Structures are given as C-alpha cells and as structure tokens.
PDB file of C-alpha atoms and ligand atoms in Angstrom:
ATOM      1  CA  MET O   1     109.462 104.167  82.157  1.00 89.00           C
ATOM      2  CA  VAL O   2     111.545 106.672  80.222  1.00 93.00           C
ATOM      3  CA  VAL O   3     109.703 109.872  81.016  1.00 94.00           C
ATOM      4  CA  SER O   4     111.124 111.916  78.116  1.00 94.00           C
ATOM      5  CA  ASP O   5     110.001 109.210  75.634  1.00 96.00           C
ATOM      6  CA  ALA O   6     106.544 109.112  77.200  1.00 95.00           C
ATOM      7  CA  VAL O   7     106.224 112.892  76.870  1.00 94.00           C
ATOM      8  CA  LYS O   8     107.132 112.623  73.192  1.00 96.00           C
ATOM      9  CA  LEU O   9     104.581 109.858  72.667  1.00 95.00           C
ATOM     10  CA  ALA O  10     101.778 111.694  74.450  1.00 96.00           C
ATOM     11  CA  PRO O  11     102.626 115.411  74.659  1.00 94.00           C
ATOM     12  CA  ARG O  12      99.123 116.359  75.813  1.00 95.00           C
ATOM     13  CA  ALA O  13      98.600 113.612  78.381  1.00 97.00           C
ATOM     14  CA  HIS O  14      96.560 114.558  81.444  1.00 97.00           C
ATOM     15  CA  ALA O  15      97.594 111.576  83.516  1.00 97.00           C
ATOM     16  CA  ALA O  16     100.146 108.810  83.804  1.00 97.00           C
ATOM     17  CA  VAL O  17      99.295 105.450  85.341  1.00 96.00           C
ATOM     18  CA  VAL O  18     102.424 103.914  86.811  1.00 95.00           C
ATOM     19  CA  THR O  19     103.513 101.010  89.012  1.00 94.00           C
ATOM     20  CA  PRO O  20     106.799 102.458  90.366  1.00 93.00           C
ATOM     21  CA  ALA O  21     107.426  99.876  93.119  1.00 91.00           C
ATOM     22  CA  HIS O  22     107.308  96.953  90.686  1.00 89.00           C
ATOM     23  CA  GLN O  23     106.657  97.485  87.022  1.00 89.00           C
ATOM     24  CA  SER O  24     103.818  95.182  86.069  1.00 87.00           C
ATOM     25  CA  PRO O  25     104.639  92.507  84.958  1.00 90.00           C
ATOM     26  CA  LEU O  26     108.471  92.565  84.851  1.00 90.00           C
ATOM     27  CA  GLY O  27     108.973  93.767  88.406  1.00 87.00           C
ATOM     28  CA  MET O  28     111.715  96.375  88.133  1.00 87.00           C
ATOM     29  CA  SER O  29     111.481  99.550  90.240  1.00 89.00           C
ATOM     30  CA  LEU O  30     111.375 103.068  88.876  1.00 92.00           C
ATOM     31  CA  SER O  31     114.665 104.800  89.680  1.00 91.00           C
ATOM     32  CA  LEU O  32     114.795 107.996  91.739  1.00 92.00           C
ATOM     33  CA  PRO O  33     115.820 110.259  88.790  1.00 94.00           C
ATOM     34  CA  ARG O  34     112.884 108.933  86.754  1.00 95.00           C
ATOM     35  CA  ARG O  35     110.524 109.378  89.698  1.00 95.00           C
ATOM     36  CA  LEU O  36     111.661 112.986  89.987  1.00 95.00           C
ATOM     37  CA  ALA O  37     111.293 113.522  86.222  1.00 96.00           C
ATOM     38  CA  LEU O  38     107.737 112.191  86.363  1.00 97.00           C
ATOM     39  CA  LEU O  39     106.851 114.448  89.295  1.00 97.00           C
ATOM     40  CA  ASP O  40     108.402 117.407  87.520  1.00 97.00           C
ATOM     41  CA  TRP O  41     106.338 116.649  84.373  1.00 97.00           C
ATOM     42  CA  SER O  42     103.117 116.417  86.396  1.00 97.00           C
ATOM     43  CA  ALA O  43     103.772 119.667  88.275  1.00 97.00           C
ATOM     44  CA  ARG O  44     104.618 121.594  85.102  1.00 96.00           C
ATOM     45  CA  ASN O  45     101.618 120.235  83.166  1.00 96.00           C
ATOM     46  CA  LYS O  46      99.161 120.085  86.054  1.00 96.00           C
ATOM     47  CA  ALA O  47      98.762 116.415  85.161  1.00 98.00           C
ATOM     48  CA  TRP O  48      97.980 113.544  87.504  1.00 98.00           C
ATOM     49  CA  ILE O  49     100.132 110.595  88.410  1.00 98.00           C
ATOM     50  CA  ILE O  50      98.161 107.527  89.393  1.00 97.00           C
ATOM     51  CA  GLU O  51     100.526 105.429  91.466  1.00 97.00           C
ATOM     52  CA  ASP O  52      99.285 101.847  91.490  1.00 95.00           C
ATOM     53  CA  ASP O  53     101.179 100.263  94.369  1.00 93.00           C
ATOM     54  CA  TYR O  54      99.533  96.889  93.996  1.00 89.00           C
ATOM     55  CA  ASP O  55     102.131  94.744  95.771  1.00 85.00           C
ATOM     56  CA  GLY O  56     104.846  97.106  97.032  1.00 83.00           C
ATOM     57  CA  GLU O  57     104.803  95.337 100.415  1.00 86.00           C
ATOM     58  CA  TYR O  58     106.436  92.293  98.855  1.00 90.00           C
ATOM     59  CA  ARG O  59     110.044  93.200  98.338  1.00 89.00           C
ATOM     60  CA  TYR O  60     112.653  90.627  99.286  1.00 91.00           C
ATOM     61  CA  VAL O  61     116.051  92.183  98.733  1.00 86.00           C
ATOM     62  CA  SER O  62     115.842  95.288 100.884  1.00 79.00           C
ATOM     63  CA  ARG O  63     113.267  97.364 102.702  1.00 76.00           C
ATOM     64  CA  PRO O  64     110.110  98.275 100.753  1.00 71.00           C
ATOM     65  CA  LEU O  65     110.748 101.367  98.648  1.00 75.00           C
ATOM     66  CA  PRO O  66     109.106 104.613  99.717  1.00 84.00           C
ATOM     67  CA  ALA O  67     106.074 105.389  97.577  1.00 91.00           C
ATOM     68  CA  LEU O  68     106.327 107.987  94.815  1.00 94.00           C
ATOM     69  CA  LYS O  69     103.546 109.707  96.761  1.00 94.00           C
ATOM     70  CA  SER O  70     106.024 110.412  99.569  1.00 94.00           C
ATOM     71  CA  LEU O  71     107.999 112.664  97.170  1.00 94.00           C
ATOM     72  CA  ASP O  72     104.879 114.498  95.998  1.00 95.00           C
ATOM     73  CA  ARG O  73     105.337 118.141  97.016  1.00 93.00           C
ATOM     74  CA  ASP O  74     102.846 119.530  94.492  1.00 95.00           C
ATOM     75  CA  GLY O  75      99.878 117.288  95.291  1.00 95.00           C
ATOM     76  CA  ARG O  76      99.771 115.618  91.870  1.00 97.00           C
ATOM     77  CA  VAL O  77      99.903 111.954  92.938  1.00 97.00           C
ATOM     78  CA  LEU O  78      96.854 109.769  93.510  1.00 97.00           C
ATOM     79  CA  TYR O  79      98.115 106.730  95.376  1.00 97.00           C
ATOM     80  CA  ALA O  80      96.210 103.449  94.999  1.00 96.00           C
ATOM     81  CA  GLY O  81      96.741 100.405  97.182  1.00 94.00           C
ATOM     82  CA  THR O  82      94.846  97.150  97.510  1.00 94.00           C
ATOM     83  CA  PHE O  83      94.286  94.413 100.074  1.00 95.00           C
ATOM     84  CA  SER O  84      93.979  91.846  97.271  1.00 93.00           C
ATOM     85  CA  LYS O  85      97.611  90.772  97.510  1.00 92.00           C
ATOM     86  CA  VAL O  86      98.360  91.303 101.185  1.00 93.00           C
ATOM     87  CA  LEU O  87      95.135  89.806 102.536  1.00 95.00           C
ATOM     88  CA  PHE O  88      93.113  88.039  99.836  1.00 93.00           C
ATOM     89  CA  PRO O  89      91.499  89.064  96.535  1.00 92.00           C
ATOM     90  CA  GLY O  90      87.952  88.085  97.613  1.00 93.00           C
ATOM     91  CA  ILE O  91      87.956  90.834 100.239  1.00 93.00           C
ATOM     92  CA  ARG O  92      87.436  93.385  97.407  1.00 91.00           C
ATOM     93  CA  LEU O  93      88.926  96.206  99.443  1.00 93.00           C
ATOM     94  CA  ALA O  94      91.291  98.827  98.097  1.00 92.00           C
ATOM     95  CA  TYR O  95      92.074 102.447  98.853  1.00 93.00           C
ATOM     96  CA  LEU O  96      93.124 105.724  97.313  1.00 93.00           C
ATOM     97  CA  VAL O  97      95.231 108.388  99.009  1.00 95.00           C
ATOM     98  CA  VAL O  98      94.528 111.699  97.306  1.00 96.00           C
ATOM     99  CA  PRO O  99      95.695 115.262  97.969  1.00 94.00           C
ATOM    100  CA  GLU O 100      93.711 116.950 100.762  1.00 92.00           C
ATOM    101  CA  GLY O 101      91.981 119.352  98.360  1.00 93.00           C
ATOM    102  CA  GLN O 102      90.628 116.461  96.264  1.00 94.00           C
ATOM    103  CA  VAL O 103      89.094 114.421  99.075  1.00 95.00           C
ATOM    104  CA  GLU O 104      85.584 115.844  98.810  1.00 96.00           C
ATOM    105  CA  GLN O 105      85.392 115.386  95.055  1.00 95.00           C
ATOM    106  CA  PHE O 106      86.637 111.825  95.290  1.00 93.00           C
ATOM    107  CA  GLU O 107      84.101 111.098  98.019  1.00 90.00           C
ATOM    108  CA  GLN O 108      81.291 112.371  95.812  1.00 91.00           C
ATOM    109  CA  VAL O 109      82.415 110.393  92.777  1.00 89.00           C
ATOM    110  CA  THR O 110      82.911 107.253  94.857  1.00 87.00           C
ATOM    111  CA  GLU O 111      79.436 107.567  96.329  1.00 85.00           C
ATOM    112  CA  SER O 112      77.806 107.890  92.931  1.00 87.00           C
ATOM    113  CA  LEU O 113      79.889 105.361  90.984  1.00 82.00           C
ATOM    114  CA  SER O 114      81.145 102.639  93.220  1.00 71.00           C
ATOM    115  CA  ALA O 115      79.206  99.726  94.626  1.00 70.00           C
ATOM    116  CA  GLY O 116      80.903 100.560  97.914  1.00 73.00           C
ATOM    117  CA  CYS O 117      83.003  98.538 100.312  1.00 82.00           C
ATOM    118  CA  PRO O 118      80.898  97.032 103.099  1.00 87.00           C
ATOM    119  CA  GLY O 119      81.309  98.963 106.363  1.00 89.00           C
ATOM    120  CA  LEU O 120      81.667  95.735 108.316  1.00 93.00           C
ATOM    121  CA  THR O 121      84.651  94.605 106.224  1.00 94.00           C
ATOM    122  CA  GLN O 122      86.260  98.020 106.583  1.00 94.00           C
ATOM    123  CA  THR O 123      85.758  97.998 110.363  1.00 96.00           C
ATOM    124  CA  ILE O 124      87.271  94.519 110.673  1.00 97.00           C
ATOM    125  CA  VAL O 125      90.312  95.468 108.565  1.00 97.00           C
ATOM    126  CA  THR O 126      90.720  98.706 110.541  1.00 97.00           C
ATOM    127  CA  ALA O 127      90.827  96.723 113.794  1.00 98.00           C
ATOM    128  CA  PHE O 128      93.191  94.170 112.218  1.00 98.00           C
ATOM    129  CA  ILE O 129      95.583  97.011 111.302  1.00 97.00           C
ATOM    130  CA  GLY O 130      95.105  98.976 114.543  1.00 98.00           C
ATOM    131  CA  GLU O 131      95.840  95.979 116.761  1.00 98.00           C
ATOM    132  CA  GLY O 132      99.113  95.300 114.934  1.00 98.00           C
ATOM    133  CA  HIS O 133      98.071  92.008 113.284  1.00 98.00           C
ATOM    134  CA  PHE O 134      98.406  93.398 109.780  1.00 97.00           C
ATOM    135  CA  ALA O 135     102.048  94.488 110.182  1.00 96.00           C
ATOM    136  CA  ARG O 136     102.912  91.080 111.696  1.00 97.00           C
ATOM    137  CA  HIS O 137     101.029  89.309 108.911  1.00 97.00           C
ATOM    138  CA  ILE O 138     102.984  91.179 106.231  1.00 95.00           C
ATOM    139  CA  GLN O 139     106.285  90.405 107.926  1.00 94.00           C
ATOM    140  CA  ARG O 140     105.410  86.718 108.159  1.00 96.00           C
ATOM    141  CA  MET O 141     104.254  86.549 104.541  1.00 95.00           C
ATOM    142  CA  ARG O 142     107.308  88.439 103.293  1.00 94.00           C
ATOM    143  CA  LYS O 143     109.555  85.872 104.962  1.00 95.00           C
ATOM    144  CA  LEU O 144     107.486  82.926 103.701  1.00 97.00           C
ATOM    145  CA  TYR O 145     107.326  84.260 100.140  1.00 96.00           C
ATOM    146  CA  ALA O 146     111.055  85.029 100.133  1.00 96.00           C
ATOM    147  CA  GLU O 147     111.696  81.351 100.999  1.00 97.00           C
ATOM    148  CA  ARG O 148     109.226  80.128  98.380  1.00 97.00           C
ATOM    149  CA  ARG O 149     110.688  82.443  95.754  1.00 96.00           C
ATOM    150  CA  GLU O 150     114.190  81.021  96.358  1.00 96.00           C
ATOM    151  CA  ALA O 151     112.965  77.418  96.498  1.00 97.00           C
ATOM    152  CA  THR O 152     110.850  77.764  93.362  1.00 97.00           C
ATOM    153  CA  ALA O 153     113.656  79.397  91.395  1.00 97.00           C
ATOM    154  CA  ALA O 154     116.161  76.737  92.516  1.00 97.00           C
ATOM    155  CA  GLY O 155     113.779  73.831  91.789  1.00 98.00           C
ATOM    156  CA  LEU O 156     112.774  75.109  88.350  1.00 98.00           C
ATOM    157  CA  GLU O 157     116.365  76.010  87.492  1.00 97.00           C
ATOM    158  CA  SER O 158     117.563  72.486  88.268  1.00 97.00           C
ATOM    159  CA  VAL O 159     114.993  70.918  85.931  1.00 98.00           C
ATOM    160  CA  LEU O 160     114.495  73.554  83.248  1.00 97.00           C
ATOM    161  CA  GLY O 161     117.812  75.429  83.347  1.00 95.00           C
ATOM    162  CA  LYS O 162     118.755  74.400  79.812  1.00 95.00           C
ATOM    163  CA  TYR O 163     115.551  75.799  78.362  1.00 96.00           C
ATOM    164  CA  VAL O 164     114.781  78.852  80.446  1.00 96.00           C
ATOM    165  CA  ARG O 165     116.521  81.767  82.115  1.00 96.00           C
ATOM    166  CA  ILE O 166     114.875  82.761  85.359  1.00 96.00           C
ATOM    167  CA  ASP O 167     114.652  86.460  86.166  1.00 88.00           C
ATOM    168  CA  LEU O 168     114.495  86.783  89.917  1.00 86.00           C
ATOM    169  CA  GLN O 169     112.974  90.197  90.476  1.00 85.00           C
ATOM    170  CA  PRO O 170     113.411  92.040  93.765  1.00 87.00           C
ATOM    171  CA  GLY O 171     109.735  91.756  94.627  1.00 89.00           C
ATOM    172  CA  GLY O 172     106.276  90.689  93.636  1.00 90.00           C
ATOM    173  CA  MET O 173     104.600  87.296  93.586  1.00 93.00           C
ATOM    174  CA  HIS O 174     105.746  85.740  90.324  1.00 94.00           C
ATOM    175  CA  LEU O 175     108.907  84.726  88.508  1.00 96.00           C
ATOM    176  CA  ILE O 176     109.726  85.428  84.884  1.00 96.00           C
ATOM    177  CA  LEU O 177     110.937  82.358  82.998  1.00 97.00           C
ATOM    178  CA  ARG O 178     112.489  83.549  79.752  1.00 96.00           C
ATOM    179  CA  LEU O 179     112.259  80.830  77.126  1.00 96.00           C
ATOM    180  CA  ARG O 180     115.498  80.130  75.272  1.00 93.00           C
ATOM    181  CA  GLY O 181     115.432  79.476  71.531  1.00 89.00           C
ATOM    182  CA  ASN O 182     112.328  80.274  69.568  1.00 85.00           C
ATOM    183  CA  ARG O 183     109.761  78.677  71.858  1.00 91.00           C
ATOM    184  CA  SER O 184     106.379  80.330  71.864  1.00 94.00           C
ATOM    185  CA  ASP O 185     105.208  81.316  75.341  1.00 96.00           C
ATOM    186  CA  ARG O 186     101.573  81.379  74.173  1.00 96.00           C
ATOM    187  CA  ARG O 187     101.728  77.803  72.919  1.00 96.00           C
ATOM    188  CA  LEU O 188     103.395  76.561  76.105  1.00 97.00           C
ATOM    189  CA  VAL O 189     100.872  78.376  78.302  1.00 98.00           C
ATOM    190  CA  ALA O 190      97.995  76.849  76.307  1.00 97.00           C
ATOM    191  CA  SER O 191      99.345  73.307  76.769  1.00 97.00           C
ATOM    192  CA  MET O 192      99.979  73.985  80.454  1.00 97.00           C
ATOM    193  CA  ARG O 193      96.404  75.094  80.946  1.00 97.00           C
ATOM    194  CA  GLU O 194      95.179  71.836  79.397  1.00 96.00           C
ATOM    195  CA  GLN O 195      97.033  70.146  82.255  1.00 95.00           C
ATOM    196  CA  ASN O 196      95.541  72.540  84.829  1.00 95.00           C
ATOM    197  CA  LEU O 197      98.852  74.378  85.249  1.00 95.00           C
ATOM    198  CA  TYR O 198      98.476  78.129  85.300  1.00 95.00           C
ATOM    199  CA  ALA O 199     100.961  80.598  83.884  1.00 97.00           C
ATOM    200  CA  GLU O 200     100.679  83.661  81.704  1.00 97.00           C
ATOM    201  CA  ALA O 201     102.518  84.436  78.472  1.00 97.00           C
ATOM    202  CA  LEU O 202     104.588  87.617  78.519  1.00 96.00           C
ATOM    203  CA  THR O 203     103.623  88.139  74.863  1.00 95.00           C
ATOM    204  CA  ASP O 204     100.031  88.696  76.018  1.00 94.00           C
ATOM    205  CA  TRP O 205     101.261  91.681  78.064  1.00 93.00           C
ATOM    206  CA  THR O 206     103.008  93.459  75.194  1.00 89.00           C
ATOM    207  CA  THR O 207     101.609  95.874  72.653  1.00 85.00           C
ATOM    208  CA  ARG O 208     104.559  95.527  70.293  1.00 79.00           C
ATOM    209  CA  ASN O 209     105.699  92.234  68.888  1.00 73.00           C
ATOM    210  CA  ASP O 210     109.333  92.531  69.947  1.00 75.00           C
ATOM    211  CA  GLY O 211     110.141  88.873  70.298  1.00 76.00           C
ATOM    212  CA  VAL O 212     109.789  88.508  74.045  1.00 86.00           C
ATOM    213  CA  SER O 213     108.870  84.995  75.074  1.00 94.00           C
ATOM    214  CA  ALA O 214     108.515  84.198  78.739  1.00 96.00           C
ATOM    215  CA  LEU O 215     106.226  82.659  81.311  1.00 97.00           C
ATOM    216  CA  LEU O 216     104.911  84.620  84.283  1.00 96.00           C
ATOM    217  CA  LEU O 217     104.711  82.074  87.025  1.00 96.00           C
ATOM    218  CA  ASN O 218     103.353  82.650  90.497  1.00 95.00           C
ATOM    219  CA  PHE O 219     105.519  81.162  93.239  1.00 96.00           C
ATOM    220  CA  THR O 220     103.506  81.936  96.356  1.00 95.00           C
ATOM    221  CA  ASN O 221     101.710  78.549  96.436  1.00 94.00           C
ATOM    222  CA  ILE O 222     104.804  76.448  95.741  1.00 96.00           C
ATOM    223  CA  ASP O 223     105.723  75.190  99.179  1.00 96.00           C
ATOM    224  CA  SER O 224     109.095  73.527  98.626  1.00 97.00           C
ATOM    225  CA  ARG O 225     111.926  72.963  96.194  1.00 98.00           C
ATOM    226  CA  ARG O 226     110.586  69.457  95.597  1.00 98.00           C
ATOM    227  CA  THR O 227     107.178  70.771  94.574  1.00 98.00           C
ATOM    228  CA  ALA O 228     108.953  73.182  92.212  1.00 98.00           C
ATOM    229  CA  GLU O 229     110.992  70.341  90.689  1.00 98.00           C
ATOM    230  CA  ASN O 230     107.824  68.292  90.111  1.00 97.00           C
ATOM    231  CA  PHE O 231     106.205  71.323  88.592  1.00 96.00           C
ATOM    232  CA  GLY O 232     109.293  71.855  86.399  1.00 97.00           C
ATOM    233  CA  ARG O 233     109.152  68.239  85.194  1.00 97.00           C
ATOM    234  CA  ARG O 234     105.518  68.673  84.173  1.00 97.00           C
ATOM    235  CA  ILE O 235     106.417  71.818  82.230  1.00 97.00           C
ATOM    236  CA  LEU O 236     109.402  70.061  80.635  1.00 96.00           C
ATOM    237  CA  LYS O 237     107.112  67.360  79.207  1.00 96.00           C
ATOM    238  CA  LEU O 238     105.093  70.052  77.462  1.00 96.00           C
ATOM    239  CA  MET O 239     108.053  71.855  75.896  1.00 91.00           C
TER     240      MET O 239
HETATM  241  C1  PLP U 301      98.818  96.055  88.217  1.00 50.57           C
HETATM  242  C2  PLP U 301      97.760  95.758  89.256  1.00 50.57           C
HETATM  243  N1  PLP U 301      97.131  96.759  89.865  1.00 50.57           N
HETATM  244  C3  PLP U 301      96.184  96.536  90.810  1.00 50.57           C
HETATM  245  C4  PLP U 301      95.821  95.268  91.181  1.00 50.57           C
HETATM  246  C5  PLP U 301      94.794  95.078  92.245  1.00 50.57           C
HETATM  247  O1  PLP U 301      93.540  94.974  91.768  1.00 50.57           O
HETATM  248  P1  PLP U 301      92.332  94.644  92.762  1.00 50.57           P
HETATM  249  O2  PLP U 301      92.471  95.492  93.984  1.00 50.57           O
HETATM  250  O3  PLP U 301      91.109  94.972  91.953  1.00 50.57           O
HETATM  251  O4  PLP U 301      92.414  93.169  93.060  1.00 50.57           O
HETATM  252  C6  PLP U 301      96.431  94.182  90.560  1.00 50.57           C
HETATM  253  C7  PLP U 301      96.005  92.827  90.942  1.00 50.57           C
HETATM  254  O5  PLP U 301      96.375  91.841  90.379  1.00 50.57           O
HETATM  255  C8  PLP U 301      97.427  94.419  89.569  1.00 50.57           C
HETATM  256  O6  PLP U 301      98.058  93.399  88.968  1.00 50.57           O
END
C-alpha cells in the first residue's frame, strides 16, 4: 500500500482496512516506512486503521512480524485476529484488540449486533492457550506448512514450470501460480472446478483489469511432492 497514493485517492477517508502482515491475496508485507506513514496519517486525521491480521502466525522465512498495533502510540489501530486459520474455520471465533478508551463502546456494539461467540467455546480456547497447547500447535503447524509449501512448489514447478511462474511468498497458506502467455486464469479455474480441483483466479481479486493472470492455490492439504506432481499433471491436462 502506497500511503501517499491512498491519501490522494480518498482524502477524506475515516478508516483504512489493511492486512500488513500479508497483503491479501499476494502475501507481501507492509514495510516499516509505510507502516509509519499510515500511523502518521491516522494520527493527523484522527482516522482508524483496521489491522486485519488474518494469518500473521504463518510466516516461514523469519519470525512473525510484529503487528502494526505494536507501533500504535496514538491509539488509532483496531487489531483483528481470527482462529479460523490457526485452529479451524468452523470454530467461528475471532477477536478485536481496541484502544482502552474504546472497549466499552465496542462491548455495547458487539452485544447489540453480533450473534455472539458461545461462552463454552471461548472457555475451551482460553484453556487451550493458557495451558500452552496453542503455542505448541502453531509451532507444529508452521513447521508442517513450511514443508508442504516447499514440497508443493517443487512438485508443481517440475510439472508446470514451462507454463507458470510460482511466487513463493514469505507466509500465508497459498501459492501464486502466475500463468505465462495469455492464458486466462478464470477459464482455467472454471475447468479445474469441473474436476473438483479448487483454486481461485487472481483476476477475481482485482478491481482494475491490468492483465494479471494467476491461480491462488492452497498448499496446506498437499502432503507430499508426489501429491503435488499428480495435482500438477491434472492441471496440465486442463491448460
Ligand atoms: C483477508 C481475511 N481476513 C479475515 C479472514 C478471517 O475471516 P473469519 O474469521 O470470518 O474466518 C480471512 C479468512 O479467510 C481473510 O482472508
């Protein structure tokens, strides 16, 4: 995110929704100077930054980056996290960390708007965290996903290397397969879905038609390089 461009586009914005740990969907991280520029903009304009840290725990190349919230001296950042990625989506549990002065208002709004998170689920997750299982779980999953990420990239590269360029982002749960030539990602995704193969088209994530063509492909369920090669061969048939 180029903060100065964003300010030009929306000079009267009251809030910015950002995913600084991993841009969604391309996975790059927001650099420190840009983080500081965003914080500076929010402090000067009394605007909010909504930091959506939806999968910041999964970073494979170095330690997880500190949240933007940790640099927030003026209390302008509302930090959102979720258990969808680190536990499972069906748990429907997420959280917001808001500045102290906002807690009461957020509690009121949550009580009147949200369907609520069951107390039992919250108590179980609290115990899971408190007893140290959660931290161990994340460490185990980070290691497993790092292996799967490497194996998937290597397997797909060996079969599809002529037709795609794989962007291996530092984190997240999917790879970006950039399609060489003029192949349409939407068409490929549609034929994959007919074969019960799931991917998303990068074009469906863009607002401008700037010629991007890529598949977003989740690697967390691909358990070996061989599985990835088989998967690659099935995609190759559809190209
Ligand atoms: C950008 C982004 N934010 C947040 C979430 C988490 O949403 P939820 O907690 O409703 O599953 C996701 C999940 O896929 C996401 O992709």
